[in-house]
CSV table of C-alpha atoms in Angstrom, one decimal:
chain,number,residue,atom,x,y,z
A,199,MET,CA,0.0,0.0,0.0
A,200,ARG,CA,1.5,3.4,-1.0
A,201,SER,CA,2.1,6.1,1.5
A,202,THR,CA,-0.2,8.5,-0.3
A,203,ALA,CA,-3.0,5.8,-0.2
A,204,LYS,CA,-2.5,5.5,3.5
A,205,VAL,CA,-3.0,9.2,3.9
A,206,THR,CA,-6.2,9.1,1.9
A,207,ILE,CA,-7.6,6.4,4.2
A,208,VAL,CA,-6.5,8.2,7.3
A,209,ALA,CA,-8.0,11.4,6.1
A,210,MET,CA,-11.3,9.6,5.4
A,211,THR,CA,-11.6,8.0,8.8
A,212,ALA,CA,-9.6,9.8,11.4
A,213,LEU,CA,-10.7,13.2,10.2
A,214,GLY,CA,-14.2,12.1,9.0
A,215,MET,CA,-13.7,13.8,5.6
A,216,GLY,CA,-16.7,13.4,3.2
A,217,LEU,CA,-15.8,12.4,-0.3
A,218,ALA,CA,-18.8,13.8,-2.0
A,219,GLY,CA,-18.2,16.8,-4.2
A,220,CYS,CA,-14.4,17.1,-3.7
A,221,SER,CA,-11.1,15.4,-4.3
A,222,ASP,CA,-8.7,14.5,-1.5
A,223,GLY,CA,-5.7,15.0,-3.7
A,224,ALA,CA,-4.6,11.4,-3.5
A,225,GLY,CA,-6.7,9.8,-6.2
A,226,THR,CA,-10.1,9.7,-4.8
A,227,PRO,CA,-12.6,11.2,-7.3
A,228,SER,CA,-15.7,13.3,-6.4
A,229,ALA,CA,-19.1,11.8,-6.5
A,230,GLY,CA,-19.8,13.7,-9.7
A,231,SER,CA,-16.7,12.4,-11.4
A,232,SER,CA,-16.8,10.3,-14.7
A,233,GLY,CA,-16.0,7.3,-12.6
A,234,LYS,CA,-12.3,7.1,-13.2
A,235,THR,CA,-9.8,7.6,-10.4
A,236,SER,CA,-6.7,9.6,-10.9
A,237,ALA,CA,-4.4,6.8,-9.7
A,238,GLY,CA,-1.1,7.1,-11.5
A,239,ALA,CA,-0.2,3.5,-11.2
A,240,SER,CA,-1.2,1.3,-14.1
A,241,ALA,CA,-3.1,-2.0,-13.3
A,242,ALA,CA,-1.6,-5.3,-14.2
A,243,THR,CA,-3.1,-6.2,-17.6
A,244,SER,CA,-1.1,-9.3,-17.8
A,245,SER,CA,0.4,-11.8,-15.5
A,246,GLY,CA,3.2,-14.4,-15.8
A,247,ALA,CA,4.8,-12.8,-18.9
A,248,SER,CA,7.0,-10.2,-20.1
A,249,SER,CA,5.6,-6.6,-20.3
A,250,GLY,CA,6.2,-6.5,-24.0
A,251,ALA,CA,3.7,-9.4,-24.7
A,252,PRO,CA,0.3,-8.4,-26.1
A,253,ALA,CA,-2.5,-8.9,-23.6
A,254,GLY,CA,-4.2,-12.3,-24.0
A,255,THR,CA,-1.3,-14.1,-25.6
A,256,PRO,CA,-1.9,-17.7,-24.8
A,257,GLY,CA,0.8,-19.9,-23.2
A,258,THR,CA,1.1,-23.7,-23.0
A,259,GLY,CA,-1.4,-24.6,-20.3
A,260,ALA,CA,-2.9,-27.6,-18.7
A,261,ALA,CA,-5.6,-28.2,-16.1
A,262,ALA,CA,-6.1,-30.9,-13.7
A,263,PRO,CA,-9.1,-33.0,-14.8
A,264,CYS,CA,-11.3,-32.0,-11.8
A,265,LEU,CA,-10.9,-28.3,-12.8
A,266,VAL,CA,-12.4,-28.8,-16.2
A,267,GLY,CA,-15.9,-27.4,-16.7
A,268,THR,CA,-18.0,-24.4,-15.8
A,269,TRP,CA,-18.1,-23.2,-12.2
A,270,LYS,CA,-20.4,-20.6,-10.5
A,271,ALA,CA,-19.0,-18.7,-7.5
A,272,THR,CA,-20.9,-19.0,-4.2
A,273,GLY,CA,-18.8,-16.3,-2.7
A,274,LEU,CA,-15.3,-14.6,-1.9
A,275,ASP,CA,-14.2,-14.3,1.6
A,276,GLY,CA,-11.1,-12.7,3.1
A,277,LYS,CA,-9.5,-10.7,5.9
A,278,LEU,CA,-7.5,-7.6,5.7
A,279,SER,CA,-4.5,-7.0,7.8
A,280,GLY,CA,-1.5,-4.7,8.2
A,281,PRO,CA,-2.2,-1.0,8.3
A,282,VAL,CA,-6.0,-1.9,8.2
A,283,THR,CA,-7.9,-4.8,9.8
A,284,GLY,CA,-11.2,-6.0,8.6
A,285,THR,CA,-13.1,-8.5,6.4
A,286,PHE,CA,-14.9,-8.8,3.0
A,287,ALA,CA,-17.4,-11.2,1.7
A,288,GLY,CA,-19.7,-11.7,-1.3
A,289,GLY,CA,-19.3,-12.0,-5.0
A,290,GLY,CA,-21.6,-15.0,-5.7
A,291,GLY,CA,-22.7,-15.6,-9.3
A,292,THR,CA,-19.2,-15.1,-10.9
A,293,LEU,CA,-18.7,-17.7,-13.6
A,294,LEU,CA,-15.5,-19.4,-14.3
A,295,THR,CA,-14.9,-21.7,-17.2
A,296,ILE,CA,-11.8,-24.0,-17.8
A,297,ASP,CA,-10.9,-26.4,-20.5
A,298,SER,CA,-8.3,-29.3,-20.3
A,299,ALA,CA,-5.7,-27.1,-22.0
A,300,GLY,CA,-6.0,-24.5,-19.2
A,301,LYS,CA,-7.9,-22.0,-21.3
A,302,ALA,CA,-10.0,-20.0,-18.8
A,303,GLN,CA,-12.5,-17.3,-18.7
A,304,VAL,CA,-13.9,-15.5,-15.7
A,305,ASP,CA,-17.3,-13.7,-16.4
A,306,PHE,CA,-18.3,-11.2,-13.8
A,307,GLY,CA,-21.6,-10.2,-15.6
A,308,SER,CA,-23.8,-11.8,-12.9
A,309,MET,CA,-21.5,-11.1,-9.9
A,310,GLN,CA,-23.3,-10.1,-6.7
A,311,PRO,CA,-21.5,-7.2,-4.6
A,312,VAL,CA,-18.8,-7.9,-2.2
A,313,THR,CA,-19.2,-5.9,1.1
A,314,PHE,CA,-16.2,-4.8,3.1
A,315,ALA,CA,-15.5,-3.3,6.5
A,316,PHE,CA,-12.2,-2.3,8.0
A,317,THR,CA,-10.8,-0.1,10.7
A,318,VAL,CA,-7.8,2.3,10.4
A,319,ALA,CA,-6.6,5.0,12.6
A,320,GLY,CA,-9.6,4.4,14.9
A,321,GLY,CA,-12.1,5.0,12.2
A,322,ASP,CA,-14.4,2.6,10.4
A,323,VAL,CA,-14.7,2.4,6.6
A,324,LYS,CA,-17.5,0.3,5.1
A,325,GLY,CA,-18.7,-0.2,1.5
A,326,SER,CA,-19.2,-2.6,-1.3
A,327,PHE,CA,-17.7,-3.4,-4.7
A,328,GLY,CA,-18.4,-5.5,-7.8
A,329,TYR,CA,-16.4,-6.4,-11.0
A,330,GLY,CA,-17.8,-6.2,-14.5
A,331,GLY,CA,-16.6,-7.6,-17.8
A,332,LYS,CA,-14.6,-10.7,-18.5
A,333,VAL,CA,-11.1,-12.0,-17.9
A,334,ASN,CA,-9.4,-14.4,-20.3
A,335,GLY,CA,-6.1,-16.4,-20.0
A,336,THR,CA,-4.5,-19.7,-19.7
A,337,VAL,CA,-3.4,-21.5,-16.6
A,338,LYS,CA,-1.1,-24.4,-15.8
A,339,THR,CA,-1.7,-26.8,-13.0
A,340,PRO,CA,-0.3,-30.3,-12.0
A,341,ALA,CA,-2.8,-33.3,-12.6
A,342,ALA,CA,-3.5,-33.6,-9.0
A,343,ALA,CA,-6.9,-32.4,-7.3
A,344,THR,CA,-4.8,-29.9,-5.2
A,345,GLY,CA,-2.0,-27.7,-6.0
A,346,THR,CA,-1.0,-24.4,-7.3
A,347,TRP,CA,-2.1,-22.9,-10.6
A,348,GLU,CA,-0.3,-20.2,-12.4
A,349,PRO,CA,-1.1,-18.1,-15.6
A,350,THR,CA,1.0,-18.9,-18.6
A,351,GLY,CA,1.3,-16.5,-21.3
A,352,THR,CA,-0.6,-13.3,-20.5
A,353,VAL,CA,-3.9,-12.7,-18.9
A,354,ASP,CA,-6.3,-10.2,-20.5
A,355,PHE,CA,-7.8,-7.9,-17.9
A,356,SER,CA,-8.5,-5.1,-20.5
A,357,THR,CA,-12.3,-5.3,-20.2
A,358,LEU,CA,-12.4,-5.7,-16.4
A,359,THR,CA,-14.2,-2.9,-14.5
A,360,VAL,CA,-15.0,-2.1,-10.9
A,361,THR,CA,-17.7,-0.3,-9.2
A,362,VAL,CA,-17.2,0.7,-5.6
A,363,ASP,CA,-19.7,2.4,-3.1
A,364,LEU,CA,-18.7,3.6,0.3
A,365,THR,CA,-21.3,3.8,3.0
A,366,SER,CA,-19.0,5.1,5.8
A,367,PRO,CA,-17.5,7.5,6.7
A,368,ALA,CA,-19.4,9.0,3.8
A,369,ALA,CA,-21.9,7.7,1.3
A,370,VAL,CA,-20.3,8.0,-2.1
A,371,ARG,CA,-19.7,6.1,-5.3
A,372,VAL,CA,-15.9,6.0,-5.5
A,373,ALA,CA,-15.8,4.1,-8.9
A,374,ASP,CA,-18.5,3.5,-11.5
A,375,LYS,CA,-17.6,0.8,-13.9
A,376,THR,CA,-14.1,2.1,-13.9
A,377,SER,CA,-11.3,0.3,-15.8
A,378,ILE,CA,-9.1,-1.8,-13.4
A,379,ALA,CA,-6.1,-0.1,-15.0
A,380,ASP,CA,-7.4,3.2,-13.8
A,381,PHE,CA,-8.5,2.0,-10.3
A,382,ALA,CA,-5.4,0.1,-9.3
A,383,GLY,CA,-2.8,1.6,-7.0
A,384,THR,CA,-4.2,4.4,-4.9
A,385,GLY,CA,-7.7,3.4,-5.8
A,386,THR,CA,-7.5,0.0,-4.2
A,387,ALA,CA,-6.5,1.7,-0.9
A,388,ASP,CA,-10.1,3.2,-0.7
A,389,THR,CA,-11.2,-0.4,0.0
A,390,GLY,CA,-8.4,-1.3,2.3
A,391,GLY,CA,-7.0,-3.7,-0.3
A,392,ALA,CA,-10.2,-5.7,-0.7
A,393,VAL,CA,-10.4,-5.0,-4.4
A,394,ASP,CA,-7.9,-7.3,-6.2
A,395,ALA,CA,-6.6,-5.8,-9.3
A,396,GLN,CA,-6.1,-9.4,-10.7
A,397,PRO,CA,-9.0,-11.4,-9.5
A,398,VAL,CA,-9.2,-15.2,-10.0
A,399,LEU,CA,-6.7,-15.6,-12.9
A,400,LYS,CA,-3.4,-15.3,-11.1
A,401,LYS,CA,-1.2,-17.5,-9.2
A,402,SER,CA,-3.4,-19.3,-6.5
A,403,SER,CA,-3.8,-22.5,-4.6
A,404,TYR,CA,-6.6,-24.7,-5.7
A,405,ASP,CA,-8.6,-27.6,-4.3
A,406,CYS,CA,-11.2,-29.4,-6.4
A,407,SER,CA,-10.8,-32.7,-4.6
A,408,GLY,CA,-14.5,-32.7,-3.7
A,409,GLY,CA,-15.4,-32.9,-7.5
A,410,THR,CA,-18.2,-30.4,-7.3
A,411,THR,CA,-16.5,-27.6,-5.2
A,412,LEU,CA,-13.6,-25.5,-6.2
A,413,LYS,CA,-11.6,-23.3,-3.9
A,414,LEU,CA,-9.1,-20.7,-5.1
A,415,GLY,CA,-7.0,-19.0,-2.4
A,416,PRO,CA,-3.7,-17.3,-1.9
A,417,PRO,CA,-0.7,-19.4,-2.4
A,418,GLN,CA,1.2,-20.4,0.8
A,419,GLY,CA,3.2,-17.4,2.0
A,420,GLY,CA,1.4,-15.1,-0.3
A,421,PRO,CA,-0.8,-12.0,0.7
A,422,ASP,CA,-4.4,-12.8,1.8
A,423,THR,CA,-6.5,-11.6,-1.2
A,424,GLY,CA,-9.4,-13.8,-0.2
A,425,THR,CA,-10.6,-17.2,-1.1
A,426,TRP,CA,-13.1,-17.8,-4.0
A,427,THR,CA,-15.5,-20.8,-3.6
A,428,PHE,CA,-17.2,-22.2,-6.8
A,429,SER,CA,-19.7,-24.9,-7.3
A,430,LYS,CA,-19.9,-26.9,-10.5
A,431,ALA,CA,-22.5,-25.4,-12.7
């Protein structure tokens, strides 16, 4: 989390600053903005490949047999730690499709909102967010029902958008179908890190040993970005 982002959160909470109708000078837009943050950092539009590769370039993938098929999310759950402490949950309805060659697509068109709540500097921040659009890429996994999957080639996040609504300390729409590339960086700090700039199709631990349930979580030793739970559609 960047130092300017921390200042943004502290100003929002400890000082009780409302976001509506003004900018805090650290990337948080006004309620009447076009929906794009002024975050200077670019979002990752690819994963697991050199920056020179075009988005969506397929790699050589493979998926464990139990991963193959269409999955529907029952939810995303996670905890926030570090400068902020809190939780987030929701996200049911997200669709994930994987074939045996590891080609994968995540469709957020039917995603339900994820609610978040965290505390920083003695103040509370609450709200919700939801993704829109689709993410396409290729993953590679071992043949086992549990393990780690990693993107191969590049993952296309170019149509991924995010909408964020705060309810406390001020009721304001922070982002309205904003490109993840525009939201990443200081924008993610407004949710305490609950909004992941690379959801689902990134290096993750997986468990599909139950056959009809798939869990995708942070790899061992990685940051807690929440665990997605899917059911076979």
